[in-house]
Coordinates of C-alpha atoms in Angstrom, one line a residue:
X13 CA 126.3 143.9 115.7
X14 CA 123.5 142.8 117.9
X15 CA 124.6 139.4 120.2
X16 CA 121.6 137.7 118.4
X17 CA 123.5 138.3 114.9
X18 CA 126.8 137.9 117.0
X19 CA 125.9 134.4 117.8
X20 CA 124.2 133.5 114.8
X21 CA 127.1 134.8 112.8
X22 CA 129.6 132.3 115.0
X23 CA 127.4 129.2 115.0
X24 CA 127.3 129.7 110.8
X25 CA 131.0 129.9 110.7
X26 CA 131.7 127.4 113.1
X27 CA 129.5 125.0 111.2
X28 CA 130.9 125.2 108.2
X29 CA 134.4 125.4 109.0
X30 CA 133.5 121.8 111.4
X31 CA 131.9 120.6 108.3
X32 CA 134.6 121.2 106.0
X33 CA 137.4 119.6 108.2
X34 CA 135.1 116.2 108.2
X35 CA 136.3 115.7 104.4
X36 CA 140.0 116.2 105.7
X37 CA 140.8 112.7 106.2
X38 CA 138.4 111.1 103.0
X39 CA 140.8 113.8 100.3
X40 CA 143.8 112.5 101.6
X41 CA 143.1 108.6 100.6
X42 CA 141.3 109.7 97.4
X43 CA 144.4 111.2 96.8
X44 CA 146.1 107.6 96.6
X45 CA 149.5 108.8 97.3
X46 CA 152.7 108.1 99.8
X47 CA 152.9 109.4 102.6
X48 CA 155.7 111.9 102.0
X49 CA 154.5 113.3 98.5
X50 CA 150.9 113.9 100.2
X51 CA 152.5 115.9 103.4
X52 CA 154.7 117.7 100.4
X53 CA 151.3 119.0 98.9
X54 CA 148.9 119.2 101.8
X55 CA 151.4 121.6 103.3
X56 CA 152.6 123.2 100.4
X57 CA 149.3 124.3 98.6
X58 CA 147.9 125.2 102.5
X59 CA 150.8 127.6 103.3
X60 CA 150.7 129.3 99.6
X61 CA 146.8 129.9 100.1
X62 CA 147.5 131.6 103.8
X63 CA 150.1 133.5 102.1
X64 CA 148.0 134.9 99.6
X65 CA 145.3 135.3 102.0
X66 CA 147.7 137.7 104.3
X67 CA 148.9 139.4 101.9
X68 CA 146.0 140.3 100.9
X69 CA 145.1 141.6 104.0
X70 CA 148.1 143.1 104.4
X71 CA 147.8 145.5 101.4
X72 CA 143.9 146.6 102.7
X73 CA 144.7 146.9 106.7
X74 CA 148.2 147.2 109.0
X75 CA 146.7 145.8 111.2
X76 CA 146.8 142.0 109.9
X77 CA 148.5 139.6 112.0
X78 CA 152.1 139.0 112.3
X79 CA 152.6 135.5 110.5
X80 CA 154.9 134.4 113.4
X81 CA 154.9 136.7 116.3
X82 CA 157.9 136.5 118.0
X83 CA 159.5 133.8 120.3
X84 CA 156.4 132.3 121.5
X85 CA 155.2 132.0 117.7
X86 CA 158.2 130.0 116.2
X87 CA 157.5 127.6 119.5
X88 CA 153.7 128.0 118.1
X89 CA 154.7 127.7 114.6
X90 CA 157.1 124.1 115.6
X91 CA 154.5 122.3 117.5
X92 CA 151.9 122.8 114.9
X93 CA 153.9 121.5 112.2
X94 CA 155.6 118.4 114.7
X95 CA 151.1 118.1 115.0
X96 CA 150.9 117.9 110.8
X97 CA 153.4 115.2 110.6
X98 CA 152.1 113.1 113.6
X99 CA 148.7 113.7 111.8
X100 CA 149.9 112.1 108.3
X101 CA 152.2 109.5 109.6
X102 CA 148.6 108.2 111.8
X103 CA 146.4 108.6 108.6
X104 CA 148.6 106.1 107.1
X105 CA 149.0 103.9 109.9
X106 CA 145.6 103.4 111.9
X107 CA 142.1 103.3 110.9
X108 CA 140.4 106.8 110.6
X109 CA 137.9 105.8 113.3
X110 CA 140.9 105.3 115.7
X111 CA 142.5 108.7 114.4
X112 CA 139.5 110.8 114.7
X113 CA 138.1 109.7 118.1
X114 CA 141.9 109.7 119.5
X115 CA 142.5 113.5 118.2
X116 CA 138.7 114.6 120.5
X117 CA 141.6 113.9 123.4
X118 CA 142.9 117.2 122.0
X119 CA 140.4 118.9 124.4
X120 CA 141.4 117.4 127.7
X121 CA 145.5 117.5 126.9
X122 CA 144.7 121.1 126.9
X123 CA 142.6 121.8 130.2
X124 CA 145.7 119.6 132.1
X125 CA 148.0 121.6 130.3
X126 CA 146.1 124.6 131.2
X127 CA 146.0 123.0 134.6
X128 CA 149.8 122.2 134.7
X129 CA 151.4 125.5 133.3
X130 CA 148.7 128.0 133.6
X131 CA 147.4 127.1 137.2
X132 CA 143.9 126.9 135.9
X133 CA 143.2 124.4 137.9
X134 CA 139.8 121.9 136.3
X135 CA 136.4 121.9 137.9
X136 CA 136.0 117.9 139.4
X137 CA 133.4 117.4 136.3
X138 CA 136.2 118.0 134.2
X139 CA 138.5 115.9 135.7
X140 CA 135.5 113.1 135.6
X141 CA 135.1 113.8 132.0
X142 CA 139.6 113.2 131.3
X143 CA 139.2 109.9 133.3
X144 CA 136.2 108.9 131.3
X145 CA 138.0 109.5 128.0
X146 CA 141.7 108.3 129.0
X147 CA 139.2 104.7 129.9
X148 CA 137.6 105.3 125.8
X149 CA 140.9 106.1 124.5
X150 CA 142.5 102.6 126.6
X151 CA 139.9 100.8 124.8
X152 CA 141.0 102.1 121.4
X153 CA 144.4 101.6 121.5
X154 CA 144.1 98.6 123.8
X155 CA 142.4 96.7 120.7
X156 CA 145.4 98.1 118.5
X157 CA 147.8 96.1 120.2
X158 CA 148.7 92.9 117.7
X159 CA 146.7 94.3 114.6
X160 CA 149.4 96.6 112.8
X161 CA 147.2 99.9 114.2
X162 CA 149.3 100.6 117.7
X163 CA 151.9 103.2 116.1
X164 CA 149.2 104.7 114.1
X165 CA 147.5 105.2 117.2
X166 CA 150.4 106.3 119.1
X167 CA 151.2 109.1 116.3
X168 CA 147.3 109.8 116.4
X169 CA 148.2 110.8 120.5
X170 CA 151.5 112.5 119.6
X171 CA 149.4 114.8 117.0
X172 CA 146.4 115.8 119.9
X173 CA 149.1 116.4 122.6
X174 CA 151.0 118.5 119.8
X175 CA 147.9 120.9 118.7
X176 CA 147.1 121.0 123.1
X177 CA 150.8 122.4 123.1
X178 CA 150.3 125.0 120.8
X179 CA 146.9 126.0 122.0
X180 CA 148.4 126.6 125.6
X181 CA 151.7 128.4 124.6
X182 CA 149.5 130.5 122.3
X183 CA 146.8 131.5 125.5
X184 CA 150.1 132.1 127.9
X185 CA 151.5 134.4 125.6
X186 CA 148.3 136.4 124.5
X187 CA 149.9 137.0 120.8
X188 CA 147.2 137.1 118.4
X189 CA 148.4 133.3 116.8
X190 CA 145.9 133.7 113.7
X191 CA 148.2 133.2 110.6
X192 CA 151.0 131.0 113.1
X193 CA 149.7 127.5 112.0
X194 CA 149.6 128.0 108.9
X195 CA 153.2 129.1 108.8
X196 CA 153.8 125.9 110.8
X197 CA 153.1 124.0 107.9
X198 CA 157.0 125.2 106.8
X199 CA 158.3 122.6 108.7
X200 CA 156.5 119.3 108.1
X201 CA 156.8 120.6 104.2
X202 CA 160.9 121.0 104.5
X203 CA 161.1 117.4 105.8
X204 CA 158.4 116.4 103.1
X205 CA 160.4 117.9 100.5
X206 CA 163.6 116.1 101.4
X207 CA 162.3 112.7 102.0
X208 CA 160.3 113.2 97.8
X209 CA 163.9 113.8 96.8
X210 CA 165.1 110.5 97.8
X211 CA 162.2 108.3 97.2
X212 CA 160.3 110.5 94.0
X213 CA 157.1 112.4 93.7
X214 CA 154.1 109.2 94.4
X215 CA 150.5 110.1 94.3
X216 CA 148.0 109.1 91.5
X217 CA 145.0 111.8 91.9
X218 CA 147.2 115.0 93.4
X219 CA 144.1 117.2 92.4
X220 CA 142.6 115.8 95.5
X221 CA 145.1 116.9 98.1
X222 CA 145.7 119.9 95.8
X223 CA 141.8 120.5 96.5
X224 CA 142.5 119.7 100.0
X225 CA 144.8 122.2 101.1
X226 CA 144.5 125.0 98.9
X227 CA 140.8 125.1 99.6
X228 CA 139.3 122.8 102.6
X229 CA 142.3 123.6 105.1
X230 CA 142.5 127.5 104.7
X231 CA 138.7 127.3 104.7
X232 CA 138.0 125.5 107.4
X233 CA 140.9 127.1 110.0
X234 CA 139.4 130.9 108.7
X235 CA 136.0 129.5 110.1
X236 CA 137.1 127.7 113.1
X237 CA 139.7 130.4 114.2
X238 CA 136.8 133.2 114.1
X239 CA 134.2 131.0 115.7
X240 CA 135.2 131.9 118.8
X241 CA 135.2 135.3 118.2
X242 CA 130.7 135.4 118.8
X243 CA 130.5 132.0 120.6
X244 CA 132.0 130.3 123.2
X245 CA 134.5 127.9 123.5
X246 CA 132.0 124.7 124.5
X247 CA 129.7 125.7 121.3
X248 CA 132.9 125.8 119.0
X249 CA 134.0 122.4 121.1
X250 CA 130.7 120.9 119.8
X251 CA 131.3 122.0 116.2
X252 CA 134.9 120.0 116.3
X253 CA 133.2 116.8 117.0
X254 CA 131.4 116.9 113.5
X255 CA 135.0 115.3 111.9
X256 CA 134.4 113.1 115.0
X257 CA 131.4 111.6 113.9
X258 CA 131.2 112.2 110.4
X259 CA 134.7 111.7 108.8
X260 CA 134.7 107.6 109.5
X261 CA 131.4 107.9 108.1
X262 CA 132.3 109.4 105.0
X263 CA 135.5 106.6 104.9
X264 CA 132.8 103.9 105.5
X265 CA 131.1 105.0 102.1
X266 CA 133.8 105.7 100.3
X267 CA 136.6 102.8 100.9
X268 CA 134.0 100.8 102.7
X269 CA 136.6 100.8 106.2
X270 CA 134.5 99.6 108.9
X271 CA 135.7 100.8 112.4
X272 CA 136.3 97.3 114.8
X273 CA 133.4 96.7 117.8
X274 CA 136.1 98.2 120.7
X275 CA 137.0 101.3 118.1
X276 CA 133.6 102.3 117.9
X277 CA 132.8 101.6 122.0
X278 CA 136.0 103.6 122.9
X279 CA 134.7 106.5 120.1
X280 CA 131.3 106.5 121.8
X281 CA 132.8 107.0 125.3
X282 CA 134.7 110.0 124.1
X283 CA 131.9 111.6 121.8
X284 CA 129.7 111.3 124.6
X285 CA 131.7 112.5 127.4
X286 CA 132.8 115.5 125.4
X287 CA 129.4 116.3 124.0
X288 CA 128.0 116.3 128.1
X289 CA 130.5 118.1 129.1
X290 CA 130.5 121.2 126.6
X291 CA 126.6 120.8 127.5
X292 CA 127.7 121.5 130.8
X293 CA 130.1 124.2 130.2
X294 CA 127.4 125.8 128.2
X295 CA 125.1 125.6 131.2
X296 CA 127.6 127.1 133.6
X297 CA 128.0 129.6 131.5
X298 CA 124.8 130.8 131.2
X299 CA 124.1 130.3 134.3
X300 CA 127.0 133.3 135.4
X301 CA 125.7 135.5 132.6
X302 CA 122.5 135.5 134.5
X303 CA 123.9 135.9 137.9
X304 CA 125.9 139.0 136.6
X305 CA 122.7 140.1 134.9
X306 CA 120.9 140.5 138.0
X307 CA 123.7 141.9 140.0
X308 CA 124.5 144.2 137.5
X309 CA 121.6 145.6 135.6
X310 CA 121.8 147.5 132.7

């Protein structure tokens, strides 16, 4: 495959696995359930689909991906599902504005985690760009405090740090971690399961969540998690912000949920910051391909 298709074939998938996570949030409240029954489906109906998807592969290829490979997996595995039901618990307990905008953090927990465990120590532009958004991310939970929104907030930063977690145990180990998040989903669905059996099965329109994670959410992690494979990270980075921008959006037409003044400031900081700085990485990027080029003609 020429780098021309290469890219073009990463951009598509990226696209439309960045567009499919933007309807995420708006399922889940369509859905009109509690919390517990919807985490009991979401997960449920997502795992079954990746199941059926490895098998699958399985049967045509040995060389499909172990669904939890080894030690560093089952960590893997744990801190995605800890992310699921951080996730739910904020969907229920902030504003999707807040949720959204607080989950682009996701980016900078993992370049100091990177920094911190991995010794890859940030260019200063990053580090500008992590002080810019820890300011937009004050804002937003700043104007939390007093309105019922601070512990959905706090879950929503509990969820980012959780998915940075995973990202940087799965980079330290280099185990291909392809199926390992959606085997996480075990866990928050085992702690679902028992907390349906005390207070019963509550949801009025399941075929929305049903849609939701036996569709959208294997969907969209297939796309996203072979993105990268024919772009790079900043251009995938890019596509992640489309649930950014679009999923309060969506809310906004749907439920009519309008995000408050310092929600939206705070959300602007961060989608700004992150959009320069992938610009930036992009740039840099480019700009070593080139150097390389010259030094090392074909």
């Amino acid at each position: 495959m020429s780098s021309h298709n290469a890219q073009t074939k990463g951009l598509l998938l990226t696209a439309l696995g960045g567009l499919a996570l933007t309807i995420d949030i708006p399922l889940i409240r369509l859905a009109h359930g509690e919390a517990w029954t919807i985490l009991l489906l979401r997960t449920g109906c997502t795992f079954v689909a990746g199941l059926i998807v490895w098998a699958i592969w399985r049967s045509f290829s040995k060389n499909a991906p172990q669904l939890i490979p080894g030690w560093s997996g089952l960590v893997v595995a744990t801190l995605y599902g800890l992310g699921a039901i951080a996730f739910i618990t904020a969907v229920y307990n902030t504003s999707t504005a807040n949720l959204v905008f607080i989950l682009a953090f996701s980016t900078m927990f993992s370049a100091l985690l990177s920094w911190l465990f991995l010794k890859e120590r940030p260019r200063p532009l990053t580090l500008a760009a992590m002080a810019l958004m820890i300011v937009g991310i004050a804002i937003i939970v700043g104007d939390s405090v007093g309105t019922g929104y601070l512990f959905g907030d706090v879950m929503a930063l509990c969820s980012a740090l959780a998915i940075a977690c995973a990202i940087t145990v799965s980079r330290a180990s280099g185990r291909d971690m392809g199926f390992t998040a959606l085997t996480g989903v075990l866990l928050p669905f085992g702690l679902a399961a028992l907390m349906v059996s005390k207070t019963g099965f509550q949801v009025e329109a399941p075929w929305w969540i049903v849609f939701n994670g036996a569709v959208i959410m294997p969907f969209a992690f297939f796309c996203l998690a072979n993105g990268p494979k024919y772009i790079s990270g900043p251009e995938v980075a890019m596509f992640y912000l489309l649930e950014t921008v679009l999923a309060p959006v969506w809310i906004w037409m749907i439920f009519a949920e309008t995000p408050s003044r310092n929600s939206l400031i705070g959300g602007v900081i961060l989608i700004v910051t992150l959009v320069a700085h992938s610009l930036w990485q992009l740039h840099e990027g480019r700009k070593r391909r080139a150097a390389l080029a010259v030094a090392y003609p074909a």
